[in-house]
Coordinates of C-alpha atoms in Angstrom, one line a residue:
X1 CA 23.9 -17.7 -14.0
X2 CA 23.8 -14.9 -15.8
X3 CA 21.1 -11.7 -15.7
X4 CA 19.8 -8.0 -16.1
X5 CA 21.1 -6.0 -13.4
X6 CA 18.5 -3.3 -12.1
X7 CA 18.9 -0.5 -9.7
X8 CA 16.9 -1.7 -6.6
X9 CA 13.5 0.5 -6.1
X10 CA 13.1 2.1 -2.5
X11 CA 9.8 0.8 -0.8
X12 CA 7.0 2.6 -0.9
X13 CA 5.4 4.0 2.2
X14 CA 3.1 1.1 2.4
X15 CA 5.6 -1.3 2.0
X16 CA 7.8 0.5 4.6
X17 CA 4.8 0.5 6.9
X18 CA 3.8 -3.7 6.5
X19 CA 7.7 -4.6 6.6
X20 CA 8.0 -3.1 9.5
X21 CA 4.7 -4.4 11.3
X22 CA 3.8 -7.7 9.7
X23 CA 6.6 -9.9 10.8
X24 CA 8.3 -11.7 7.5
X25 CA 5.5 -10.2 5.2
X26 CA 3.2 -12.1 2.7
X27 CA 3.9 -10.7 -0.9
X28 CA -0.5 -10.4 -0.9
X29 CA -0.1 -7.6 1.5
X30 CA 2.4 -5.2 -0.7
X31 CA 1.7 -2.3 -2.8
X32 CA 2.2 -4.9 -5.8
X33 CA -0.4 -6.9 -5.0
X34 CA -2.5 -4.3 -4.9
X35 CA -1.7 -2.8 -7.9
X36 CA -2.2 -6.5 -9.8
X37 CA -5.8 -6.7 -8.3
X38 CA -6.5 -3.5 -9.4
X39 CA -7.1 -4.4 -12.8
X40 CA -9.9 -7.0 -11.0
X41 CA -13.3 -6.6 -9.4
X42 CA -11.7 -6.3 -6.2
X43 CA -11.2 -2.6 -4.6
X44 CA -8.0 -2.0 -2.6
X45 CA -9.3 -1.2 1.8
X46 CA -6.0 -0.5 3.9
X47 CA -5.8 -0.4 7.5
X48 CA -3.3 1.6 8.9
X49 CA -1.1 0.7 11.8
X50 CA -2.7 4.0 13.5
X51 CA -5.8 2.4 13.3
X52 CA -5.0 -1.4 14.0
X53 CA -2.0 -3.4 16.1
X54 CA -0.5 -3.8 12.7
X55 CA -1.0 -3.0 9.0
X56 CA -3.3 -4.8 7.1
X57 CA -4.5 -5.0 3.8
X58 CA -7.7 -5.7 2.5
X59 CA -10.0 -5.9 -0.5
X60 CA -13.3 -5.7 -1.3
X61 CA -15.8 -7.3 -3.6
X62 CA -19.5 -7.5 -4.0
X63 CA -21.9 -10.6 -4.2
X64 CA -24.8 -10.2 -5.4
X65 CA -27.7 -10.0 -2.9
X66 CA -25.3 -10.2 -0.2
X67 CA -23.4 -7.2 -0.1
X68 CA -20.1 -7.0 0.0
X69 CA -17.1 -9.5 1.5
X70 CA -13.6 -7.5 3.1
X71 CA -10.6 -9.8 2.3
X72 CA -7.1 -9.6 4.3
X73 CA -5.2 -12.0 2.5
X74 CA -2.2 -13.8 4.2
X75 CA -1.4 -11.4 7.2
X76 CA 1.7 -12.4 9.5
X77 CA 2.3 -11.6 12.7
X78 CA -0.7 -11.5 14.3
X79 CA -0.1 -12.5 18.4
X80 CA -3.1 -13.8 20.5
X81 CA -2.9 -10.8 23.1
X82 CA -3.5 -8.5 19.4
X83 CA -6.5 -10.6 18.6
X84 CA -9.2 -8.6 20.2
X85 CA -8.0 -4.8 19.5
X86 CA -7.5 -6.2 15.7
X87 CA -11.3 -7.2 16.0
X88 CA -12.5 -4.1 16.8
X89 CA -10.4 -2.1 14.2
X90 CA -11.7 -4.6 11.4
X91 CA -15.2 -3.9 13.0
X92 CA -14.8 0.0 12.6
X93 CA -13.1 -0.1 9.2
X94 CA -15.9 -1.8 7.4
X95 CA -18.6 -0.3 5.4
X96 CA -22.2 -0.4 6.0
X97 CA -22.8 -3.5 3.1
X98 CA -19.8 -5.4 4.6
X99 CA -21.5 -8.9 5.6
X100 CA -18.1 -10.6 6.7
X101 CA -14.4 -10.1 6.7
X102 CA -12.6 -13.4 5.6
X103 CA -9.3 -13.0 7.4
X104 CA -6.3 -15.6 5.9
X105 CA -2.8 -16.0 7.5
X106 CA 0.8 -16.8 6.6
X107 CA 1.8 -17.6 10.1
X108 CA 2.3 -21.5 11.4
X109 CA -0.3 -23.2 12.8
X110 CA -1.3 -22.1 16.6
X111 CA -3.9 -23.2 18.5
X112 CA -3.9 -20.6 21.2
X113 CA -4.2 -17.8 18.1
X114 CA -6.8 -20.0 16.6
X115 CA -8.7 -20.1 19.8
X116 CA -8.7 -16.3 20.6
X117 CA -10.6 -15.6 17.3
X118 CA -12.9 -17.8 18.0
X119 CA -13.3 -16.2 21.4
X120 CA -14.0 -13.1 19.9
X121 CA -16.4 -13.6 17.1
X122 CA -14.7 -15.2 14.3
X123 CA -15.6 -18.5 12.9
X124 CA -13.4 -21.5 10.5
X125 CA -13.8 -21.0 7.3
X126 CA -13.2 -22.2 3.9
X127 CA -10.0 -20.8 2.6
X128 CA -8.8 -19.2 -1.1
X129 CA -5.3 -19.7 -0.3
X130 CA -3.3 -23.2 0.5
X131 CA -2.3 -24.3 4.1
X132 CA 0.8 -26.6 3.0
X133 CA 4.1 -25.4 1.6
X134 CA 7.9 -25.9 1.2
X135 CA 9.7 -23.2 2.5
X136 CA 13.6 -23.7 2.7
X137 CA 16.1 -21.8 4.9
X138 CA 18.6 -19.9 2.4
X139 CA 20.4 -18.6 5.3
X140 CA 23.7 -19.1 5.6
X141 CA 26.5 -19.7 2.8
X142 CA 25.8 -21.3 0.0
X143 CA 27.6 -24.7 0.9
X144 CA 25.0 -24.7 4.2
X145 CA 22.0 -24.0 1.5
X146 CA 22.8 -26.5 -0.6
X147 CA 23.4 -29.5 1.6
X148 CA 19.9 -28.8 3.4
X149 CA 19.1 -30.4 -0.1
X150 CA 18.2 -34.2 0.3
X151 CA 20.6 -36.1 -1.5
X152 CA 18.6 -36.5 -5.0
X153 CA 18.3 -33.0 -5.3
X154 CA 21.4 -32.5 -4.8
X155 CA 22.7 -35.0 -7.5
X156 CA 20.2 -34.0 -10.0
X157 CA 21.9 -30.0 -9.6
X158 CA 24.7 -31.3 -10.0
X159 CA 23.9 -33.6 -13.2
X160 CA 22.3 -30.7 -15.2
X161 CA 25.1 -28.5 -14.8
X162 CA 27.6 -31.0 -15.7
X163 CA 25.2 -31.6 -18.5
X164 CA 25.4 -28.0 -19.5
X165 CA 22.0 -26.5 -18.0
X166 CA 22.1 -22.8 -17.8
X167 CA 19.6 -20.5 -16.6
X168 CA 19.4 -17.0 -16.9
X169 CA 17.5 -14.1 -15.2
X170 CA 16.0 -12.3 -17.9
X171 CA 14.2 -9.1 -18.4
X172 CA 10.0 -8.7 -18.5
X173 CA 10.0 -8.4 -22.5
X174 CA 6.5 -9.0 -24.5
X175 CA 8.2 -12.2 -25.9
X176 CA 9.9 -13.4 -22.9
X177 CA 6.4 -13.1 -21.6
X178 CA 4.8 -15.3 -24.2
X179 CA 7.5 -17.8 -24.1
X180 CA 6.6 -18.2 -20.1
X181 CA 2.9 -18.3 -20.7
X182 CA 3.9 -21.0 -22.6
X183 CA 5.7 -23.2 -20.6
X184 CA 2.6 -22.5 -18.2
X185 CA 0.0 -23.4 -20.4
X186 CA 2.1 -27.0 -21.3
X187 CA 2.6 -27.6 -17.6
X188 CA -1.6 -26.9 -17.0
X189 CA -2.5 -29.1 -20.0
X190 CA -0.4 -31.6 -18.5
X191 CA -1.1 -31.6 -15.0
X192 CA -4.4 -30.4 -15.5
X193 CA -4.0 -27.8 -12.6
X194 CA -5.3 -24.4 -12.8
X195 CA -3.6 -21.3 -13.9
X196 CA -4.4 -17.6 -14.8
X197 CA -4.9 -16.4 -17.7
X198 CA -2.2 -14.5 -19.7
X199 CA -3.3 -11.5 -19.2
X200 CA -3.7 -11.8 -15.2
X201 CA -0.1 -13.2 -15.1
X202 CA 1.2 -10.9 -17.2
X203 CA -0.4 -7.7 -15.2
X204 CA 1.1 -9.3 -11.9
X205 CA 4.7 -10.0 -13.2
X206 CA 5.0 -6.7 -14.3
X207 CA 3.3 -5.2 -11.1
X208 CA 5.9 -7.0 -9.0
X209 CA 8.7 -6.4 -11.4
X210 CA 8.3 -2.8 -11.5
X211 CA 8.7 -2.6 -8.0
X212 CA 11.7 -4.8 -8.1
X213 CA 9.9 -7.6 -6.2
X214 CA 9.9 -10.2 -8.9
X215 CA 12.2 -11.7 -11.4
X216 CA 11.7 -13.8 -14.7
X217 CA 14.3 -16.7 -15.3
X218 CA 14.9 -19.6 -17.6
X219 CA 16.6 -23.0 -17.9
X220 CA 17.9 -23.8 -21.3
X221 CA 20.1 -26.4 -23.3
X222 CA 22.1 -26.0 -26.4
X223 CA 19.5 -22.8 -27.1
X224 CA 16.2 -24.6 -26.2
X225 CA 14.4 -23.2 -23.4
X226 CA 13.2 -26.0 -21.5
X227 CA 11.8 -24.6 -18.0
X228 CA 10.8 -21.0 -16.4
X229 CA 9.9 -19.5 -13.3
X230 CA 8.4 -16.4 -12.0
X231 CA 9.4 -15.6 -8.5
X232 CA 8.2 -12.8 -6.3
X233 CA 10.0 -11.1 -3.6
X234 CA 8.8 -9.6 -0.4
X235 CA 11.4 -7.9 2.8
X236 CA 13.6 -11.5 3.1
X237 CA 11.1 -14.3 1.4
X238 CA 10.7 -15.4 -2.2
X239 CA 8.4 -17.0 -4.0
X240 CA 8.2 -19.3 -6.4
X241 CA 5.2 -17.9 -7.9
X242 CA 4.3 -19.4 -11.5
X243 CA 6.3 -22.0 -13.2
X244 CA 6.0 -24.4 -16.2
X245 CA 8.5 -26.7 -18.7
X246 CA 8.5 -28.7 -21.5
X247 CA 8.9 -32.4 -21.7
X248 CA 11.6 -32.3 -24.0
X249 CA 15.1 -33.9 -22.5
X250 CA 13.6 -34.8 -18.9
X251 CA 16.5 -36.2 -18.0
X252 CA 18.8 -33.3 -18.0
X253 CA 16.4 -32.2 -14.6
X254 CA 16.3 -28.5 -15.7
X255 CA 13.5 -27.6 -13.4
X256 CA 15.7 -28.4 -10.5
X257 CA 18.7 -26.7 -11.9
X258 CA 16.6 -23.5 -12.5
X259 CA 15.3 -24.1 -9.0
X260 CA 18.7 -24.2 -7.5
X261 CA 20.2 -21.0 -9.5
X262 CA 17.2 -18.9 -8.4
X263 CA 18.1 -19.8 -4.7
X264 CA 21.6 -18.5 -5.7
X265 CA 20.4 -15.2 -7.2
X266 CA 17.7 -14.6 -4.1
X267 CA 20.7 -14.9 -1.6
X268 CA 22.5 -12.2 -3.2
X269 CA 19.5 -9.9 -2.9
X270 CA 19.0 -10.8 0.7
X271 CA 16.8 -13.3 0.6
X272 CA 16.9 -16.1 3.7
X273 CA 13.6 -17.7 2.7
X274 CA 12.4 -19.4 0.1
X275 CA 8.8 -20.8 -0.4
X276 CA 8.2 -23.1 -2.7
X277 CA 4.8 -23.3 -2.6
X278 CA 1.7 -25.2 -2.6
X279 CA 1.7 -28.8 -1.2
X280 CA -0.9 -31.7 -0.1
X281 CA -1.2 -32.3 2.7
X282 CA 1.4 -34.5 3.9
X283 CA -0.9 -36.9 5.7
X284 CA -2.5 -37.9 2.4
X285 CA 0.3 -37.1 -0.7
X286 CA -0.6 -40.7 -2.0
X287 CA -4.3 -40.2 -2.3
X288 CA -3.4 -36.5 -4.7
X289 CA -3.0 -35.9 -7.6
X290 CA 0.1 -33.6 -6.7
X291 CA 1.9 -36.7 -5.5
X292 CA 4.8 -36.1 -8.4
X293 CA 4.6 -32.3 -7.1
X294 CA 4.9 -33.1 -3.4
X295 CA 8.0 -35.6 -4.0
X296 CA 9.6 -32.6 -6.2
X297 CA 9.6 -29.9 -3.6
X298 CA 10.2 -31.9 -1.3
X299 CA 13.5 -33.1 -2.3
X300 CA 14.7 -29.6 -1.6
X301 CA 13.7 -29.7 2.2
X302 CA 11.7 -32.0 4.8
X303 CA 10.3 -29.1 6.4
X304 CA 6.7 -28.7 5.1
X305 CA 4.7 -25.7 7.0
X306 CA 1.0 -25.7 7.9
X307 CA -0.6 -22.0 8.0
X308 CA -3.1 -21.1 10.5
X309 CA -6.4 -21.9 8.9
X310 CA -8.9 -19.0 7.7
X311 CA -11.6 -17.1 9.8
X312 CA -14.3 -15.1 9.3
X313 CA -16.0 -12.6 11.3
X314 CA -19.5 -11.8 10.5
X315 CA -21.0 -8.5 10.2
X316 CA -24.3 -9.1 8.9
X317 CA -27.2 -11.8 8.6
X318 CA -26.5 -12.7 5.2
X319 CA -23.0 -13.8 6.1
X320 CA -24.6 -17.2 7.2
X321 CA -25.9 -17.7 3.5
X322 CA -22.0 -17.1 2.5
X323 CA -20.5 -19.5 5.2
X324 CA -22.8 -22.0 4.0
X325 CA -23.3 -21.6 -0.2
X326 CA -20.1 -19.9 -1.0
X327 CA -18.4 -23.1 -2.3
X328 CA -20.9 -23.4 -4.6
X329 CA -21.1 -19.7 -5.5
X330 CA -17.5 -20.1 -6.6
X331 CA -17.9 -23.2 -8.5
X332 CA -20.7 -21.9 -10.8
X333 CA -18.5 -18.1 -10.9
X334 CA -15.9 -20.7 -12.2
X335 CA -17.8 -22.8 -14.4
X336 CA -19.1 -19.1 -16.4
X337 CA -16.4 -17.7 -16.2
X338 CA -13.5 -19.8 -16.3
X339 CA -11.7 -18.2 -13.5
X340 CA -11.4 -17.9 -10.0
X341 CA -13.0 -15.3 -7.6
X342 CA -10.6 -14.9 -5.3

């Protein structure tokens, strides 16, 4: 594979702070994140590790009539003897029009953790992010890597190189940007699954890339582009953030080829983990309409995780209104607006 070489940016002090008290960090609780949300309705509300048994970030956004919901997306780490001094800092961070704090993890599924916010205050709720992913174990050399494959994967790698699949890591250029939007917006009409608009995708690759925590690549053949990726990175874990392809020359299985040389490029910048992404869950893949997806990733590995599910702790009265209508104050926000809240 070939690619840009870049001098690798130190982390910020906020970064330093979350890599080294969030436990295998989500890429929602960087300095990156928050400078993609920044261009959104929702306002960047840190809590500091002097203040809290770990670092966490959160955002805030108003509803109308309600006040205003905190947000800590995907937070790692958090132990079950933590839970109820982490209450009481979330308590004394928020403002006076906070009505709940919707708290979402990226740690495995645990009920004792589970139980202990319930035991202090917190409630189930519905979540923004997914619960089901891929995530493969890079660890290793590259022979160990790449026989954790299942044995389709691993012939379908091996057919599009012989084939003469190449992918590249390329730099965050206006028209490399276009061509990827485009490959997204061919995989949405196809699949009919939701996507950002350019303009949001844009503002986060270029958050992420400028502080050398994501990467733009391409699969081609014989000159024709056929399949991108965007891929964030965060202390040892990628991402396979945004992705699309064409339908021309299916059989040369570029997606997988591209799929394979970004594991190869994330290993040499220290990468042990890899997340694939969003999954059904795997009790009823048949039943989806992400059965193709599900069978895709999980060529790559067996292991599928399930996150802890999201809580919420309320603050005020008019949190019950939220618990109860906010699925469908999302669905008309999306109907207007053709976006998503969150």
């Amino acid at each position: 594979m070939t690619s840009s070489e870049t001098t690798p940016a130190a982390p910020s002090a906020w970064d330093s702070a979350v890599l080294a008290g969030q436990p295998d960090p989500h890429f929602m609780q960087s300095d990156a994140w928050a400078d993609t949300k920044v261009h959104t309705p929702w306002k960047v509300s840190r809590l500091g590790a002097d203040a809290s048994p770990l670092p966490v970030q959160l955002f805030r956004r108003g509803v109308p009539a309600l006040g205003t919901l905190l947000h800590a997306p995907r937070v790692a780490g958090v132990k079950k003897d933590a839970v109820p001094a982490l209450t009481e800092a979330v308590r004394r961070h928020a403002s006076a029009k906070d009505f709940a704090v919707k708290l979402e993890f990226f740690q495995h599924d645990d009920d004792e953790v589970l139980a202990t916010f319930l035991e202090n205050g917190w409630m189930r709720t519905r979540a923004s992010q997914y619960r089901f992913a891929v995530a493969l174990d890079v660890s290793g050399t590259e022979e160990e890597a790449f026989a954790r494959f299942k044995k389709r994967a691993r012939y379908e790698v091996r057919s599009a190189e012989k084939a003469g699949v190449t992918v590249e890591r390329v730099p965050l250029t206006e028209e490399n940007i276009s061509t990827m939007v485009g490959l997204v917006n061919v995989t949405k009409d196809r699949s009919g699954a939701f996507f950002r608009d350019r303009n949001y995708l844009s503002t986060a690759w270029n958050a992420f890339a400028g502080h050398d925590q994501g990467a733009l690549y391409f699969a081609s053949h014989e000159g024709e582009i056929l399949a991108g990726a965007f891929v964030f990175t965060y202390g040892t874990t990628g991402w396979y953030k945004d992705g699309g392809s064409t339908r021309s020359k299916p059989k040369l299985m570029a997606p997988r080829y591209l799929q394979w040389e970004i594991i190869r490029d994330l290993r040499n910048r220290g990468v042990t983990r890899y997340e694939l992404g969003n999954i059904p869950a795997p009790d009823a893949v048949e039943s989806s309409s992400s059965a193709g997806l599900y069978r895709f990733k999980t060529a790559f590995s067996d292991s599928t995780v399930r996150y802890l599910p999201a809580v919420e702790l309320p603050l005020r009265g008019t949190q019950k209104l939220w618990h109860t209508q906010e699925h469908r104050y999302l669905g008309a926000y999306s109907r207007l607006r053709h976006d998503y809240w969150y």
